[in-house]
Amino acid sequence: MNDKDRFAPSEQILSGETADVYFLHARRILEAEGSDADVTMEVFPARDGILCGMEEVRQLLKKVLSPGGEAWAIPEGKKIEKREVTLRISGSYRKFGIYETAILGILAQESGWASAARSCVEAAGGTPVIHFGARHVHPDIAARLEYAAVVGGCSGCATPAGATLAGIEPSGTIPHALILCIGDTVEAIEAFDRYIDPKVKRIALVDTFKDEAEESLRVARALGDRLWGVRLDTPAERGRVTPELVQEVRARLDQADFKHVRIVVSGGIDPDRIYLFQKQRAPVDAFGVGSAISSAAPIDFTADIKQIEGRPVAKRGRIPGVTPNPRLERII
Amino acid sequence: MNDKDRFAPSEQILSGETADVYFLHARRILEAEGSDADVTMEVFPARDGILCGMEEVRQLLKKVLSPGGEAWAIPEGKKIEKREVTLRISGSYRKFGIYETAILGILAQESGWASAARSCVEAAGGTPVIHFGARHVHPDIAARLEYAAVVGGCSGCATPAGATLAGIEPSGTIPHALILCIGDTVEAIEAFDRYIDPKVKRIALVDTFKDEAEESLRVARALGDRLWGVRLDTPAERGRVTPELVQEVRARLDQADFKHVRIVVSGGIDPDRIYLFQKQRAPVDAFGVGSAISSAAPIDFTADIKQIEGRPVAKRGRIPGVTPNPRLERII
Amino acid sequence: MNDKDRFAPSEQILSGETADVYFLHARRILEAEGSDADVTMEVFPARDGILCGMEEVRQLLKKVLSPGGEAWAIPEGKKIEKREVTLRISGSYRKFGIYETAILGILAQESGWASAARSCVEAAGGTPVIHFGARHVHPDIAARLEYAAVVGGCSGCATPAGATLAGIEPSGTIPHALILCIGDTVEAIEAFDRYIDPKVKRIALVDTFKDEAEESLRVARALGDRLWGVRLDTPAERGRVTPELVQEVRARLDQADFKHVRIVVSGGIDPDRIYLFQKQRAPVDAFGVGSAISSAAPIDFTADIKQIEGRPVAKRGRIPGVTPNPRLERII
Amino acid sequence: MNDKDRFAPSEQILSGETADVYFLHARRILEAEGSDADVTMEVFPARDGILCGMEEVRQLLKKVLSPGGEAWAIPEGKKIEKREVTLRISGSYRKFGIYETAILGILAQESGWASAARSCVEAAGGTPVIHFGARHVHPDIAARLEYAAVVGGCSGCATPAGATLAGIEPSGTIPHALILCIGDTVEAIEAFDRYIDPKVKRIALVDTFKDEAEESLRVARALGDRLWGVRLDTPAERGRVTPELVQEVRARLDQADFKHVRIVVSGGIDPDRIYLFQKQRAPVDAFGVGSAISSAAPIDFTADIKQIEGRPVAKRGRIPGVTPNPRLERII
Amino acid sequence: MNDKDRFAPSEQILSGETADVYFLHARRILEAEGSDADVTMEVFPARDGILCGMEEVRQLLKKVLSPGGEAWAIPEGKKIEKREVTLRISGSYRKFGIYETAILGILAQESGWASAARSCVEAAGGTPVIHFGARHVHPDIAARLEYAAVVGGCSGCATPAGATLAGIEPSGTIPHALILCIGDTVEAIEAFDRYIDPKVKRIALVDTFKDEAEESLRVARALGDRLWGVRLDTPAERGRVTPELVQEVRARLDQADFKHVRIVVSGGIDPDRIYLFQKQRAPVDAFGVGSAISSAAPIDFTADIKQIEGRPVAKRGRIPGVTPNPRLERII
Amino acid sequence: MNDKDRFAPSEQILSGETADVYFLHARRILEAEGSDADVTMEVFPARDGILCGMEEVRQLLKKVLSPGGEAWAIPEGKKIEKREVTLRISGSYRKFGIYETAILGILAQESGWASAARSCVEAAGGTPVIHFGARHVHPDIAARLEYAAVVGGCSGCATPAGATLAGIEPSGTIPHALILCIGDTVEAIEAFDRYIDPKVKRIALVDTFKDEAEESLRVARALGDRLWGVRLDTPAERGRVTPELVQEVRARLDQADFKHVRIVVSGGIDPDRIYLFQKQRAPVDAFGVGSAISSAAPIDFTADIKQIEGRPVAKRGRIPGVTPNPRLERII
């Protein structure tokens, strides 16, 4: 699948069915009036963040704006500032007007997620952050979420669909469910080791039945060098994962000569929590983050008409005319 | 389109591509082990809210669980409490295990939106609330958002796709863009009146070029009885819509004998803002709400295995065994 | 009118009618006892501020203390510190004792206003601040308020009486009332232009009937080069004047080639609000300030007897004897 | 002096010198234009309070509005509510327009003081409150302040001029200055007792040289039944007057059989402080209050033209037309 | 040992060595002066609380005050109010003056502890509270602490010396140290069961090596009906004991038919924490409390001389004379 | 009395009666099992502080651990950090295990007091701090409190028993009680001067009957050069001692040529209050501190077994094995 395919707009988007209906009314009126003005529209965000979704927007505009129209944008994955012009579209308003809802929506939601991912990644310093949050969004949008998390800086994500979009392999350990079905953590990781492609890392989830430190030693003894790491996912009812728990598990693994076993931490991890682990120098090898990214609010984007037939215009409250931004690159 | 079609799961969901990959590993291991235990799983939310997405979940489970499996759930649109069992699935874990990500995601995101919509609707007392927020989410998910807003109590939504899902007609006025293209608010509403199906309400947007009170009187004089209402959408740069503005526009319309013209208020409207209008008895006829609903965080849902082959189990931190909830209804 | 006249004490002050009655009792007792001690009294403020009223105090003391008495003071308009000795009076207590109430009152109220004015002026950087607050105080004291505002750093004030006291010309635009009486802003500024002395600046008030940006362009087109500026005074019901409104009006005036038209901002302006305009680099040419100055609390001043017949004394709680302050200058 | 004299407007007010200059411009323009419309103006406060200054306003209007004009008002001393119409003036705008600044200023400053006085009086329950704050305002306005304090509910005030305006006798004790000059508290009160009219209450100030309890007993022994009370005015440096100090002085006076000696408390007294004394049941016989009243911010009043030649009008942000208020009484 | 022995004052107290030395100086001076006045002294606390130590004070006074002196007091264990007279002593000041330090100290520290214990007991409703805090105070005072905890309402305490003073049996489980020495929790509780008097309750500490729920089931299986309960003492590093943990351990014990096994909770327990358990209806059978009681600040007590030879006196700041309190009972 | 005697453990400590009873059970079980393992235990504090009580612990361990055991510790009076190993004990657990309660208790309470004393001393800069707090603790522990205050940096303490423990002379002035008995402050200090050893400093307490400034001058005049200082102890009812009071008393003493008379301040003094005096440069010569030290909460200490027969061990939540700390010194 190439980039074009990955981000191609769906038929429903192209048909305008997902547009706010007043844009459809506006198109009908302009057609009836025979009006076909050349319009320049600018798009800007309501707060600082990481831009995500622009590639998808480019593909949509390419399909609907050509020939004759032009567009400039800040590239995917860059930092953008509050009220900075991020996208400028110039062309026949009748051609692109009905896509305002879709363009804003793509940028808003994906940039919201990418920005939240970036906050986690920055908090983590160099420690990798893996995104696990598909379970908090509708499956129709889960792959976009995972893509945005990777654009924001995550090293991995959990769903095959998301990983494909992001161009990487999906990451995963063992669910609590499998351990419950098999009835013992060691037996579960051994079954995993038997049947799953050796290229997949062996990471044991160690909080299902027994104390995490005890279970970590048990799985390490069972798999030896084949064990890549353990994942601590202690539930809130047991006090969540603490920096002290990571330090203790590390110490007990080291004292038993399992220095190669890495520690992955998950469960309610957000930037504040990551800072806490960093501040206390807890030896975490990777963070698994879910709702801190998937629950991020969209970054509202606004589209303003700034020029009609070369003449500066604006609605009340906005400055008429084009706002120069040297960061914009021609995309169409 | 019947209900079945509206909520049918996509091919990508059914294939497991949007599942966290460890569920796919788990299925492979259980198959390799020849294990096929009968498992009961319970799903509960992390906070209070309005349940949305359950009909979609039902259709997914119907497809994958039968024959032999069973499911019980709280019905779509009901209030649910923090940690209340909302869904119980019983059957072959190999059949339904990989859909945990999808099930949780559907419920989480749609319930998050429906709950936020309910907060607005409750704040508004009997005044209708229209959802306008498609522009803040990806167009692939916009219709689900609009459906959830209606489940939460909104009286209308803006996109054709969303309206179809919710079984209503889309609502809309005139965009600022059309007024800017035509160059005058009165001419724009007159054009609207000329070309758009008379069944569509004539609602003039009155903050584009002139003072809202002045423009309201101009459009009322132009359309007379055909004008259903005016929409105030004053931008933040001009102080947003205030209760006093609504009162003044109402007074000026009434003094000019346009008592039939309704007032719709939009722009940064959320429950606090609605309470302010209600408290000051501002004569609002409808509220247009966007990001207060579309930016709502998902309500995290958790799925726990509570019984295997009739035996109570649970991972550490959870109570083993089924938790009775008389509100559950058999759905499969 | 020379300085002497401007600040000459009234008959009511000189008679002691405005003194706290116990000072009158004290004078009567000392006279009856035949006591006429040489007393040194010191006056200090309860908080930091700008000293105002000292010239008036000097004229009062000159009249009542001579011959034989002496006084030292910090000069009008200087910064003073909490508890810093600001005025020292030495002489026959029977001569000056009854004026304690008047002296403290003059310094307290005028210094309170001057200090508040200074806060606005400092917030405004180099942008002029015009005082408009006479409407918040009794007309018998309005001129003193305006004088104090100018001592505090204001560039202008609005009443003829105040301007006379401060030695400047009064500043003013057009009241809303005139525009309402005439019925249109353009007609009102044209009438102003016809009848008022050409030396008076033409400043149009542009928020009475129409949107401020629209009205600014209308008055600029009507008066052309004769228009000195526009005043934005948007009421709270319409969101007050915001930095964004100033920027937009500036941009729209500039795009229509009215770069010479200045922008005056008023309505609820205080130091915090001024900082906001400065921080957002709103192109304000002058601030009109009212209650932020006129509502300022007086700065309490206290007078303590510190020496009697050369002997250090003090009431409980105060250090006996004169407190040296090199900033004091001999005024009598 | 009758009421008429007490509140007669000064020459400076009548001449318009204390008006904002733009009202003078407006009058000139209307005269030049030959315009003489019949205008109705309404005046309302920005916050709740006690109305003061209306009698003075009535005298001003009587002089300038008649014949032909009318006015309605809420009576002096009544509670008024935020935005309640307090005064309505109807007549030739050219006649009364220039007095807007004076009318608003009188009401604003006097109502601000009266409202603060009321807060103290309400906190004090039935205990009398005496106003002492002339020293915080300019002597030209001190009598108005004292009058407003009495309108707000104070039982006494300290300056002869203020007492005259309020129609009562001035209240006063002994200043610290007299005690310092005489050198002993007992000698000072004895001198007072010798020379001052026996109708004036003997109240000894007891914190100048010695401990308040010790000094209270000394003055009580010296004057016996002629002593009306003691005043505690302990400075902040000695911990101000506390409820415990009042209780102790009361107890020591009672144990020495001076039950007739009253206790007056002063020094930094405000409503919070009064509540503290009341809550701890300190046996205070009167409170002396200064800056809690004299430092009160004015209550901003606004004047709006609401009708011209019988036609409802208003500037943007206000409701056109007269606002009915049954509490208004015809005053002219 | 009878009451008299339990609370008899030590030789060091009687000798005055633990008195503030200025009391010793005072006694010497009064003796030298031949002064032997009859003095009444009153003792009151600085805040509300539970009175403890009065029995000990009674024994001290009995020894030093008789014959001729008298004393009245509120009884041991009663609630006392801030500034309420709690003890009144009357007699030769030379006899009892030097014991002021000792009397105040006994009451201050023991009442502080008893009051803190009462807060825990009240929070716990009917659930027993056991005191464990000897480890936070010097062993010379540990028994007094434990006595005070019992006076405050605790059902048990941990040291033999404290239990003796309180007239009960000491309570205890197993220390972590024993489990570490033996190497397994089950073996440790079995050893305890073998060697310790069967009258002592078998309570297993279950957080040393394994998960608490797992270990609880192991010890229950090992001891069966002989197991009285388990103690959860999860360290902060593992998230402390939570209400959810108690609920889960209870559920797992019940499901395994160990309904007779009680749950004792300890580790950082204080009133807030107890309220949390109560609010979430966690099935706790007893709370073990340490530093929430042992760290309690003393309640400052003050002793004032109020009468000398029948004449009311007091130092500045206090009311002279005896303060009646009907709650006082004659103790000597 | 030499060091050995000063800190020798009491019979009750040695017998184990003050130990938590489960340690006695543990010893019995280990004896019954014939187990006598060599154990290393480490002790650490829960927060930063000043270590106090270690000398006493050393004497206890010397008695019970030898021969064969070893111990290392941080020296008395040093700063210790949260969780820093402060004491390490190695030897037969049966020998030292039952003293865990006593060891922790000694360190906890004395270090709590010493740390609070240090806070006062640091706040005071070079100004001496005298401890007066024996009245807030039980007399059986008062001497330990005073010793700890001196270890924390206090220059003096008030009880003979405490001073002996700390190796200094007790400090004291005159109690209010003596002044009340004698009836006048000057007579009281004169009696003190007559009868008390001239080596004891003459410090007059000056707030009993009269104003502090007045009384200071009276006592200075009475004793002249023999007066070492005055103590200000103004009660809360009279506003406590303020920096301004100290400044005024200093000024009045200096003006009367009593520059040699020092000023001691007491009454509710704590570090915040001391900072206030220092910040305002109040000329205080010594601070008397009571409950700011005596009410200090103990610093919780924890003892963990970290090694058994040379093998690293730990309970859950702790890192197994010895934690190196180069600050430890061999004490046995």
PDB file of C-alpha atoms in Angstrom, chain D residues 208-214 236-240 242 244-245 248-249 252, chain F residues 208-214 236-240 242 244-245 248-249 252:
ATOM      1  CA  THR D 208      -1.278  56.516  75.066  1.00  0.00           C
ATOM      2  CA  PHE D 209       1.189  55.857  77.866  1.00  0.00           C
ATOM      3  CA  LYS D 210       0.158  52.867  79.923  1.00  0.00           C
ATOM      4  CA  ASP D 211      -1.482  49.522  79.620  1.00  0.00           C
ATOM      5  CA  GLU D 212      -5.132  50.026  78.682  1.00  0.00           C
ATOM      6  CA  ALA D 213      -6.548  48.139  81.666  1.00  0.00           C
ATOM      7  CA  GLU D 214      -4.374  49.994  84.141  1.00  0.00           C
ATOM      8  CA  ALA D 236      -1.206  47.697  65.352  1.00  0.00           C
ATOM      9  CA  GLU D 237       2.294  47.668  66.852  1.00  0.00           C
ATOM     10  CA  ARG D 238       0.671  46.572  70.126  1.00  0.00           C
ATOM     11  CA  GLY D 239      -1.689  44.083  68.520  1.00  0.00           C
ATOM     12  CA  ARG D 240      -4.733  46.349  67.946  1.00  0.00           C
ATOM     13  CA  THR D 242      -8.841  42.457  70.596  1.00  0.00           C
ATOM     14  CA  GLU D 244     -10.135  39.627  74.827  1.00  0.00           C
ATOM     15  CA  LEU D 245      -8.833  43.071  75.750  1.00  0.00           C
ATOM     16  CA  GLU D 248     -10.617  42.061  80.403  1.00  0.00           C
ATOM     17  CA  VAL D 249     -11.045  45.860  80.703  1.00  0.00           C
ATOM     18  CA  ARG D 252     -11.467  44.898  85.758  1.00  0.00           C
TER      19      ARG D 252
ATOM     20  CA  THR F 208       2.565  41.017  84.006  1.00  0.00           C
ATOM     21  CA  PHE F 209       0.955  44.233  85.245  1.00  0.00           C
ATOM     22  CA  LYS F 210       1.974  47.178  83.116  1.00  0.00           C
ATOM     23  CA  ASP F 211       2.806  48.099  79.587  1.00  0.00           C
ATOM     24  CA  GLU F 212       6.058  46.384  78.606  1.00  0.00           C
ATOM     25  CA  ALA F 213       7.900  49.570  77.708  1.00  0.00           C
ATOM     26  CA  GLU F 214       6.965  51.288  80.926  1.00  0.00           C
ATOM     27  CA  ALA F 236      -2.051  36.578  72.534  1.00  0.00           C
ATOM     28  CA  GLU F 237      -4.874  38.533  74.140  1.00  0.00           C
ATOM     29  CA  ARG F 238      -2.576  41.573  73.991  1.00  0.00           C
ATOM     30  CA  GLY F 239      -1.316  40.867  70.495  1.00  0.00           C
ATOM     31  CA  ARG F 240       1.772  38.785  71.336  1.00  0.00           C
ATOM     32  CA  THR F 242       5.703  42.034  67.773  1.00  0.00           C
ATOM     33  CA  GLU F 244       7.666  46.771  66.546  1.00  0.00           C
ATOM     34  CA  LEU F 245       7.346  46.255  70.312  1.00  0.00           C
ATOM     35  CA  GLU F 248      10.212  50.434  70.715  1.00  0.00           C
ATOM     36  CA  VAL F 249      11.410  48.894  74.001  1.00  0.00           C
ATOM     37  CA  ARG F 252      13.103  53.640  74.977  1.00  0.00           C
TER      38      ARG F 252
END
